[in-house]
PDB file of C-alpha atoms in Angstrom:
ATOM      1  CA  UNK G   1     -20.173  24.872   8.922  1.00 73.00           C
ATOM      2  CA  UNK G   2     -22.656  22.013   9.048  1.00 73.00           C
ATOM      3  CA  UNK G   3     -22.206  21.304   5.347  1.00 80.00           C
ATOM      4  CA  UNK G   4     -18.431  20.980   5.800  1.00 83.00           C
ATOM      5  CA  UNK G   5     -18.837  18.683   8.782  1.00 86.00           C
ATOM      6  CA  UNK G   6     -21.022  16.344   6.728  1.00 88.00           C
ATOM      7  CA  UNK G   7     -18.408  16.295   3.958  1.00 89.00           C
ATOM      8  CA  UNK G   8     -15.688  15.489   6.478  1.00 90.00           C
ATOM      9  CA  UNK G   9     -17.710  12.600   7.932  1.00 91.00           C
ATOM     10  CA  UNK G  10     -18.379  11.286   4.438  1.00 91.00           C
ATOM     11  CA  UNK G  11     -14.638  11.401   3.662  1.00 92.00           C
ATOM     12  CA  UNK G  12     -13.837   9.592   6.923  1.00 93.00           C
ATOM     13  CA  UNK G  13     -16.307   6.920   5.862  1.00 93.00           C
ATOM     14  CA  UNK G  14     -14.613   6.729   2.464  1.00 92.00           C
ATOM     15  CA  UNK G  15     -11.267   6.040   4.134  1.00 93.00           C
ATOM     16  CA  UNK G  16     -12.819   3.389   6.388  1.00 92.00           C
ATOM     17  CA  UNK G  17     -14.530   1.789   3.405  1.00 92.00           C
ATOM     18  CA  UNK G  18     -11.271   1.565   1.470  1.00 92.00           C
ATOM     19  CA  UNK G  19      -9.479   0.065   4.454  1.00 91.00           C
ATOM     20  CA  UNK G  20     -12.135  -2.592   4.974  1.00 90.00           C
ATOM     21  CA  UNK G  21     -12.350  -3.456   1.275  1.00 88.00           C
ATOM     22  CA  UNK G  22      -8.559  -3.800   1.178  1.00 87.00           C
ATOM     23  CA  UNK G  23      -8.621  -6.418   3.946  1.00 84.00           C
ATOM     24  CA  UNK G  24      -7.806  -4.352   7.043  1.00 86.00           C
ATOM     25  CA  UNK G  25      -8.947  -5.676  10.412  1.00 86.00           C
ATOM     26  CA  UNK G  26     -11.981  -4.069  12.030  1.00 87.00           C
ATOM     27  CA  UNK G  27     -10.002  -2.568  14.922  1.00 86.00           C
ATOM     28  CA  UNK G  28      -7.732  -0.739  12.478  1.00 88.00           C
ATOM     29  CA  UNK G  29     -10.717   0.636  10.546  1.00 91.00           C
ATOM     30  CA  UNK G  30     -12.478   1.908  13.654  1.00 90.00           C
ATOM     31  CA  UNK G  31      -9.335   3.342  15.246  1.00 91.00           C
ATOM     32  CA  UNK G  32      -8.348   5.187  12.056  1.00 93.00           C
ATOM     33  CA  UNK G  33     -11.796   6.747  11.634  1.00 93.00           C
ATOM     34  CA  UNK G  34     -11.969   7.792  15.286  1.00 93.00           C
ATOM     35  CA  UNK G  35      -8.537   9.419  15.231  1.00 93.00           C
ATOM     36  CA  UNK G  36      -9.304  11.430  12.089  1.00 93.00           C
ATOM     37  CA  UNK G  37     -12.668  12.549  13.475  1.00 91.00           C
ATOM     38  CA  UNK G  38     -11.137  13.750  16.746  1.00 92.00           C
ATOM     39  CA  UNK G  39      -8.392  15.547  14.834  1.00 91.00           C
ATOM     40  CA  UNK G  40     -11.099  17.507  12.999  1.00 90.00           C
ATOM     41  CA  UNK G  41     -12.545  18.708  16.285  1.00 88.00           C
ATOM     42  CA  UNK G  42     -15.539  16.431  16.772  1.00 90.00           C
ATOM     43  CA  UNK G  43     -16.280  15.988  20.439  1.00 89.00           C
ATOM     44  CA  UNK G  44     -17.043  12.279  20.159  1.00 90.00           C
ATOM     45  CA  UNK G  45     -16.745   9.683  17.386  1.00 91.00           C
ATOM     46  CA  UNK G  46     -18.497   6.320  17.623  1.00 91.00           C
ATOM     47  CA  UNK G  47     -17.769   3.793  14.883  1.00 91.00           C
ATOM     48  CA  UNK G  48     -19.343   0.365  14.486  1.00 90.00           C
ATOM     49  CA  UNK G  49     -17.894  -1.904  11.811  1.00 88.00           C
ATOM     50  CA  UNK G  50     -18.581  -5.404  10.576  1.00 86.00           C
ATOM     51  CA  UNK G  51     -17.402  -6.928   7.314  1.00 82.00           C
ATOM     52  CA  UNK G  52     -20.473  -5.660   5.446  1.00 84.00           C
ATOM     53  CA  UNK G  53     -21.321  -2.332   7.127  1.00 89.00           C
ATOM     54  CA  UNK G  54     -19.672   0.742   8.619  1.00 92.00           C
ATOM     55  CA  UNK G  55     -21.660   3.112  10.816  1.00 92.00           C
ATOM     56  CA  UNK G  56     -20.241   6.378  12.157  1.00 92.00           C
ATOM     57  CA  UNK G  57     -21.813   8.813  14.601  1.00 91.00           C
ATOM     58  CA  UNK G  58     -20.073  12.132  15.296  1.00 90.00           C
ATOM     59  CA  UNK G  59     -21.032  14.737  17.905  1.00 90.00           C
ATOM     60  CA  UNK G  60     -20.210  18.431  17.539  1.00 86.00           C
ATOM     61  CA  UNK G  61     -21.570  21.342  19.582  1.00 83.00           C
ATOM     62  CA  UNK G  62     -24.702  19.482  20.642  1.00 81.00           C
ATOM     63  CA  UNK G  63     -25.432  18.114  17.152  1.00 85.00           C
ATOM     64  CA  UNK G  64     -25.005  14.464  16.152  1.00 88.00           C
ATOM     65  CA  UNK G  65     -24.262  13.410  12.589  1.00 88.00           C
ATOM     66  CA  UNK G  66     -24.712   9.776  11.561  1.00 90.00           C
ATOM     67  CA  UNK G  67     -23.845   8.061   8.287  1.00 90.00           C
ATOM     68  CA  UNK G  68     -23.791   4.421   7.222  1.00 90.00           C
ATOM     69  CA  UNK G  69     -21.919   2.718   4.414  1.00 90.00           C
ATOM     70  CA  UNK G  70     -22.709  -0.715   2.938  1.00 89.00           C
ATOM     71  CA  UNK G  71     -19.628  -2.750   2.005  1.00 86.00           C
ATOM     72  CA  UNK G  72     -20.179  -5.014  -0.985  1.00 81.00           C
ATOM     73  CA  UNK G  73     -16.804  -6.684  -1.426  1.00 79.00           C
ATOM     74  CA  UNK G  74     -13.667  -7.367   0.568  1.00 80.00           C
ATOM     75  CA  UNK G  75     -10.352  -8.266  -1.001  1.00 78.00           C
ATOM     76  CA  UNK G  76      -6.640  -7.907  -0.273  1.00 81.00           C
ATOM     77  CA  UNK G  77      -4.697  -4.761  -1.146  1.00 83.00           C
ATOM     78  CA  UNK G  78      -1.845  -4.102   1.266  1.00 85.00           C
ATOM     79  CA  UNK G  79      -0.648  -1.105  -0.745  1.00 86.00           C
ATOM     80  CA  UNK G  80      -4.006   0.637  -0.326  1.00 88.00           C
ATOM     81  CA  UNK G  81      -3.940  -0.041   3.428  1.00 90.00           C
ATOM     82  CA  UNK G  82      -0.516   1.619   3.604  1.00 90.00           C
ATOM     83  CA  UNK G  83      -1.760   4.639   1.630  1.00 90.00           C
ATOM     84  CA  UNK G  84      -4.800   4.988   3.903  1.00 91.00           C
ATOM     85  CA  UNK G  85      -2.579   4.798   6.984  1.00 92.00           C
ATOM     86  CA  UNK G  86      -0.251   7.461   5.598  1.00 92.00           C
ATOM     87  CA  UNK G  87      -3.192   9.746   4.837  1.00 92.00           C
ATOM     88  CA  UNK G  88      -4.713   9.260   8.295  1.00 93.00           C
ATOM     89  CA  UNK G  89      -1.417  10.126   9.998  1.00 93.00           C
ATOM     90  CA  UNK G  90      -1.089  13.255   7.868  1.00 92.00           C
ATOM     91  CA  UNK G  91      -4.646  14.326   8.706  1.00 92.00           C
ATOM     92  CA  UNK G  92      -4.127  13.755  12.422  1.00 91.00           C
ATOM     93  CA  UNK G  93      -1.075  16.038  12.331  1.00 91.00           C
ATOM     94  CA  UNK G  94      -2.601  18.705  10.080  1.00 91.00           C
ATOM     95  CA  UNK G  95      -6.313  18.439   9.216  1.00 90.00           C
ATOM     96  CA  UNK G  96      -7.089  19.676   5.711  1.00 88.00           C
ATOM     97  CA  UNK G  97     -10.109  21.654   4.510  1.00 88.00           C
ATOM     98  CA  UNK G  98     -12.896  19.541   2.969  1.00 85.00           C
ATOM     99  CA  UNK G  99     -11.994  20.403  -0.634  1.00 86.00           C
ATOM    100  CA  UNK G 100      -8.420  19.110  -0.221  1.00 88.00           C
ATOM    101  CA  UNK G 101      -9.559  16.150   1.875  1.00 88.00           C
ATOM    102  CA  UNK G 102     -11.896  14.975  -0.893  1.00 89.00           C
ATOM    103  CA  UNK G 103      -9.033  15.102  -3.426  1.00 88.00           C
ATOM    104  CA  UNK G 104      -6.719  13.128  -1.127  1.00 88.00           C
ATOM    105  CA  UNK G 105      -9.356  10.437  -0.581  1.00 89.00           C
ATOM    106  CA  UNK G 106      -9.990  10.143  -4.326  1.00 87.00           C
ATOM    107  CA  UNK G 107      -6.236   9.845  -4.903  1.00 86.00           C
ATOM    108  CA  UNK G 108      -6.183   6.653  -2.818  1.00 85.00           C
ATOM    109  CA  UNK G 109      -7.626   4.821  -5.833  1.00 82.00           C
ATOM    110  CA  UNK G 110      -5.392   6.431  -8.433  1.00 70.00           C
ATOM    111  CA  UNK G 111      -2.169   4.480  -7.854  1.00 68.00           C
ATOM    112  CA  UNK G 112      -1.364   1.913 -10.514  1.00 69.00           C
ATOM    113  CA  UNK G 113      -0.854  -1.580  -9.142  1.00 73.00           C
ATOM    114  CA  UNK G 114       1.082  -4.461 -10.635  1.00 77.00           C
ATOM    115  CA  UNK G 115       0.632  -5.070 -14.334  1.00 81.00           C
ATOM    116  CA  UNK G 116      -1.344  -8.045 -15.616  1.00 82.00           C
ATOM    117  CA  UNK G 117       1.834  -9.823 -16.747  1.00 87.00           C
ATOM    118  CA  UNK G 118       3.572  -9.248 -13.409  1.00 88.00           C
ATOM    119  CA  UNK G 119       0.637 -10.931 -11.677  1.00 87.00           C
ATOM    120  CA  UNK G 120       0.800 -13.827 -14.147  1.00 89.00           C
ATOM    121  CA  UNK G 121       4.510 -14.277 -13.391  1.00 92.00           C
ATOM    122  CA  UNK G 122       3.826 -14.226  -9.646  1.00 91.00           C
ATOM    123  CA  UNK G 123       1.080 -16.856 -10.027  1.00 91.00           C
ATOM    124  CA  UNK G 124       3.426 -19.128 -11.993  1.00 93.00           C
ATOM    125  CA  UNK G 125       6.293 -18.794  -9.493  1.00 94.00           C
ATOM    126  CA  UNK G 126       4.079 -19.364  -6.449  1.00 93.00           C
ATOM    127  CA  UNK G 127       2.357 -22.451  -7.869  1.00 92.00           C
ATOM    128  CA  UNK G 128       5.669 -23.855  -9.133  1.00 93.00           C
ATOM    129  CA  UNK G 129       7.418 -23.317  -5.776  1.00 94.00           C
ATOM    130  CA  UNK G 130       4.636 -24.763  -3.627  1.00 93.00           C
ATOM    131  CA  UNK G 131       4.345 -27.834  -5.842  1.00 93.00           C
ATOM    132  CA  UNK G 132       8.043 -28.521  -5.321  1.00 92.00           C
ATOM    133  CA  UNK G 133       7.616 -27.802  -1.603  1.00 93.00           C
ATOM    134  CA  UNK G 134       4.930 -30.488  -1.358  1.00 90.00           C
ATOM    135  CA  UNK G 135       7.215 -33.043  -3.007  1.00 89.00           C
ATOM    136  CA  UNK G 136       6.390 -32.637  -6.685  1.00 86.00           C
ATOM    137  CA  UNK G 137       8.880 -32.990  -9.523  1.00 88.00           C
ATOM    138  CA  UNK G 138      10.068 -30.247 -11.872  1.00 91.00           C
ATOM    139  CA  UNK G 139       7.488 -31.476 -14.389  1.00 88.00           C
ATOM    140  CA  UNK G 140       4.764 -31.203 -11.741  1.00 89.00           C
ATOM    141  CA  UNK G 141       5.934 -27.679 -10.950  1.00 91.00           C
ATOM    142  CA  UNK G 142       5.752 -26.655 -14.605  1.00 91.00           C
ATOM    143  CA  UNK G 143       2.277 -28.166 -14.876  1.00 92.00           C
ATOM    144  CA  UNK G 144       1.200 -26.277 -11.742  1.00 90.00           C
ATOM    145  CA  UNK G 145       2.624 -23.053 -13.179  1.00 91.00           C
ATOM    146  CA  UNK G 146       0.695 -23.479 -16.428  1.00 91.00           C
ATOM    147  CA  UNK G 147      -2.496 -24.285 -14.510  1.00 91.00           C
ATOM    148  CA  UNK G 148      -1.966 -21.181 -12.376  1.00 90.00           C
ATOM    149  CA  UNK G 149      -1.889 -19.034 -15.517  1.00 91.00           C
ATOM    150  CA  UNK G 150      -5.236 -20.540 -16.511  1.00 89.00           C
ATOM    151  CA  UNK G 151      -6.493 -19.829 -12.990  1.00 87.00           C
ATOM    152  CA  UNK G 152      -5.499 -16.167 -13.223  1.00 86.00           C
ATOM    153  CA  UNK G 153      -7.156 -15.753 -16.631  1.00 86.00           C
ATOM    154  CA  UNK G 154     -10.353 -17.386 -15.384  1.00 84.00           C
ATOM    155  CA  UNK G 155     -10.394 -15.322 -12.216  1.00 79.00           C
ATOM    156  CA  UNK G 156      -9.773 -12.097 -14.153  1.00 78.00           C
ATOM    157  CA  UNK G 157     -12.589 -12.878 -16.595  1.00 77.00           C
ATOM    158  CA  UNK G 158     -15.234 -14.079 -14.144  1.00 74.00           C
ATOM    159  CA  UNK G 159     -14.708 -11.261 -11.629  1.00 70.00           C
ATOM    160  CA  UNK G 160     -16.119  -8.882 -14.227  1.00 70.00           C
ATOM    161  CA  UNK G 161     -19.415 -10.798 -13.995  1.00 72.00           C
ATOM    162  CA  UNK G 162     -19.724  -9.947 -10.261  1.00 70.00           C
ATOM    163  CA  UNK G 163     -20.437 -13.555  -9.316  1.00 69.00           C
ATOM    164  CA  UNK G 164     -20.936 -14.531  -5.694  1.00 73.00           C
ATOM    165  CA  UNK G 165     -17.653 -15.590  -4.071  1.00 75.00           C
ATOM    166  CA  UNK G 166     -18.817 -19.174  -3.526  1.00 81.00           C
ATOM    167  CA  UNK G 167     -19.722 -19.614  -7.202  1.00 83.00           C
ATOM    168  CA  UNK G 168     -16.543 -17.835  -8.327  1.00 84.00           C
ATOM    169  CA  UNK G 169     -14.184 -20.015  -6.295  1.00 85.00           C
ATOM    170  CA  UNK G 170     -16.062 -23.202  -7.168  1.00 89.00           C
ATOM    171  CA  UNK G 171     -15.837 -22.442 -10.904  1.00 87.00           C
ATOM    172  CA  UNK G 172     -12.166 -21.453 -10.647  1.00 87.00           C
ATOM    173  CA  UNK G 173     -11.278 -24.636  -8.768  1.00 89.00           C
ATOM    174  CA  UNK G 174     -13.304 -26.876 -11.054  1.00 91.00           C
ATOM    175  CA  UNK G 175     -11.800 -25.517 -14.285  1.00 89.00           C
ATOM    176  CA  UNK G 176      -8.244 -25.538 -12.908  1.00 90.00           C
ATOM    177  CA  UNK G 177      -8.704 -29.093 -11.640  1.00 89.00           C
ATOM    178  CA  UNK G 178      -9.879 -30.119 -15.093  1.00 91.00           C
ATOM    179  CA  UNK G 179      -6.920 -28.304 -16.689  1.00 90.00           C
ATOM    180  CA  UNK G 180      -4.509 -30.229 -14.456  1.00 90.00           C
ATOM    181  CA  UNK G 181      -5.993 -33.529 -15.636  1.00 89.00           C
ATOM    182  CA  UNK G 182      -5.535 -32.443 -19.244  1.00 90.00           C
ATOM    183  CA  UNK G 183      -1.925 -31.347 -18.636  1.00 89.00           C
ATOM    184  CA  UNK G 184      -1.108 -34.685 -16.994  1.00 89.00           C
ATOM    185  CA  UNK G 185      -2.819 -36.472 -19.876  1.00 88.00           C
ATOM    186  CA  UNK G 186      -0.537 -34.832 -22.428  1.00 88.00           C
ATOM    187  CA  UNK G 187       2.549 -35.653 -20.373  1.00 86.00           C
ATOM    188  CA  UNK G 188       3.176 -32.436 -18.414  1.00 87.00           C
ATOM    189  CA  UNK G 189       3.438 -33.513 -14.783  1.00 80.00           C
ATOM    190  CA  UNK G 190       2.408 -36.728 -13.082  1.00 82.00           C
ATOM    191  CA  UNK G 191       1.095 -36.106  -9.552  1.00 87.00           C
ATOM    192  CA  UNK G 192      -2.373 -34.542  -9.576  1.00 85.00           C
ATOM    193  CA  UNK G 193      -2.429 -34.070  -5.793  1.00 87.00           C
ATOM    194  CA  UNK G 194       0.817 -32.105  -5.617  1.00 90.00           C
ATOM    195  CA  UNK G 195      -0.032 -29.977  -8.653  1.00 90.00           C
ATOM    196  CA  UNK G 196      -3.466 -29.245  -7.244  1.00 89.00           C
ATOM    197  CA  UNK G 197      -2.000 -28.266  -3.859  1.00 90.00           C
ATOM    198  CA  UNK G 198       0.338 -25.833  -5.594  1.00 89.00           C
ATOM    199  CA  UNK G 199      -2.684 -24.095  -7.120  1.00 89.00           C
ATOM    200  CA  UNK G 200      -4.834 -24.324  -4.002  1.00 88.00           C
ATOM    201  CA  UNK G 201      -2.241 -22.171  -2.231  1.00 88.00           C
ATOM    202  CA  UNK G 202      -3.199 -19.359  -4.608  1.00 87.00           C
ATOM    203  CA  UNK G 203      -6.855 -19.611  -3.586  1.00 86.00           C
ATOM    204  CA  UNK G 204      -6.968 -20.287   0.140  1.00 84.00           C
ATOM    205  CA  UNK G 205      -8.210 -17.261   2.159  1.00 81.00           C
ATOM    206  CA  UNK G 206      -5.178 -17.066   4.443  1.00 81.00           C
ATOM    207  CA  UNK G 207      -5.260 -13.315   5.081  1.00 81.00           C
ATOM    208  CA  UNK G 208      -9.024 -13.287   5.591  1.00 79.00           C
ATOM    209  CA  UNK G 209      -8.806 -16.132   8.088  1.00 83.00           C
ATOM    210  CA  UNK G 210      -5.926 -14.500   9.966  1.00 84.00           C
ATOM    211  CA  UNK G 211      -7.707 -11.134  10.094  1.00 83.00           C
ATOM    212  CA  UNK G 212     -10.896 -12.716  11.430  1.00 85.00           C
ATOM    213  CA  UNK G 213      -8.994 -14.504  14.199  1.00 86.00           C
ATOM    214  CA  UNK G 214      -7.245 -11.253  15.106  1.00 84.00           C
ATOM    215  CA  UNK G 215     -10.619  -9.484  15.266  1.00 83.00           C
ATOM    216  CA  UNK G 216     -11.902 -12.096  17.693  1.00 86.00           C
ATOM    217  CA  UNK G 217      -8.770 -11.806  19.844  1.00 85.00           C
ATOM    218  CA  UNK G 218      -9.180  -8.023  20.072  1.00 80.00           C
ATOM    219  CA  UNK G 219     -12.834  -8.385  21.102  1.00 80.00           C
ATOM    220  CA  UNK G 220     -14.599  -7.731  17.790  1.00 80.00           C
ATOM    221  CA  UNK G 221     -16.401 -11.056  18.041  1.00 84.00           C
ATOM    222  CA  UNK G 222     -19.189 -10.393  15.551  1.00 82.00           C
ATOM    223  CA  UNK G 223     -16.861  -9.241  12.772  1.00 80.00           C
ATOM    224  CA  UNK G 224     -14.398 -12.009  13.567  1.00 83.00           C
ATOM    225  CA  UNK G 225     -17.041 -14.735  13.427  1.00 88.00           C
ATOM    226  CA  UNK G 226     -18.499 -13.375  10.184  1.00 84.00           C
ATOM    227  CA  UNK G 227     -15.047 -13.155   8.610  1.00 83.00           C
ATOM    228  CA  UNK G 228     -14.146 -16.638   9.801  1.00 87.00           C
ATOM    229  CA  UNK G 229     -17.342 -18.109   8.354  1.00 88.00           C
ATOM    230  CA  UNK G 230     -16.746 -16.312   5.050  1.00 84.00           C
ATOM    231  CA  UNK G 231     -13.232 -17.801   4.880  1.00 85.00           C
ATOM    232  CA  UNK G 232     -14.546 -21.287   5.710  1.00 87.00           C
ATOM    233  CA  UNK G 233     -17.244 -21.052   3.034  1.00 88.00           C
ATOM    234  CA  UNK G 234     -14.620 -19.954   0.519  1.00 87.00           C
ATOM    235  CA  UNK G 235     -12.427 -22.921   1.486  1.00 88.00           C
ATOM    236  CA  UNK G 236     -15.403 -25.285   1.089  1.00 90.00           C
ATOM    237  CA  UNK G 237     -16.058 -23.892  -2.403  1.00 90.00           C
ATOM    238  CA  UNK G 238     -12.414 -24.499  -3.349  1.00 89.00           C
ATOM    239  CA  UNK G 239     -12.510 -28.054  -2.019  1.00 88.00           C
ATOM    240  CA  UNK G 240     -15.774 -28.868  -3.788  1.00 91.00           C
ATOM    241  CA  UNK G 241     -14.474 -27.452  -7.070  1.00 89.00           C
ATOM    242  CA  UNK G 242     -11.322 -29.600  -7.057  1.00 88.00           C
ATOM    243  CA  UNK G 243     -13.276 -32.632  -5.834  1.00 88.00           C
ATOM    244  CA  UNK G 244     -15.788 -32.257  -8.667  1.00 87.00           C
TER     245      UNK G 244
END
């Protein structure tokens, strides 16, 4: 039925949206959506994706159905990418009716991730380890770990305000840089540069930069260039925040 076909296309878009928001490369998003659409019997599936928009056009029995989805934010969630991949493989083997498909897509968001305190511990360990890697002392590593906890609390609080990424990363970097000065002033750590580098490693857009380069290599030049520029702008915001 036409109504069911529209629901299926909407669900395929939902899966593509979750993949893109979780940091998947454009080629993966398009390939996943095309495979699911063909598995559901559509004669042709055309998908166009950039980092801010997904457009899908599906042909069935002489009719063409087109839907577009605006993507507002892109982050990193490898677990969600894995869940989307598992669902797409299951659907390609055995397509489900629309009612079950909708439930499976909604379930992609229902898995609990790491707890707040687990993330805090990871921030501390990463900042501490990188500070030592860059030649800092144990005291510098402890200072970097404490600053990273402040960074996580700031990031958690300001993300609720839906600030633009440039403003968010500038504020995070500025406040953490100021916190490092205070920690050194009270005798925790000595090398500002090494402590700052330990915290910068938590902020740099490594996955976004890598994904954009991969997109360009696979021929998705527009998405790759946009992703690369977004990563560069984020890096500039981080540098300006610490410099200030």
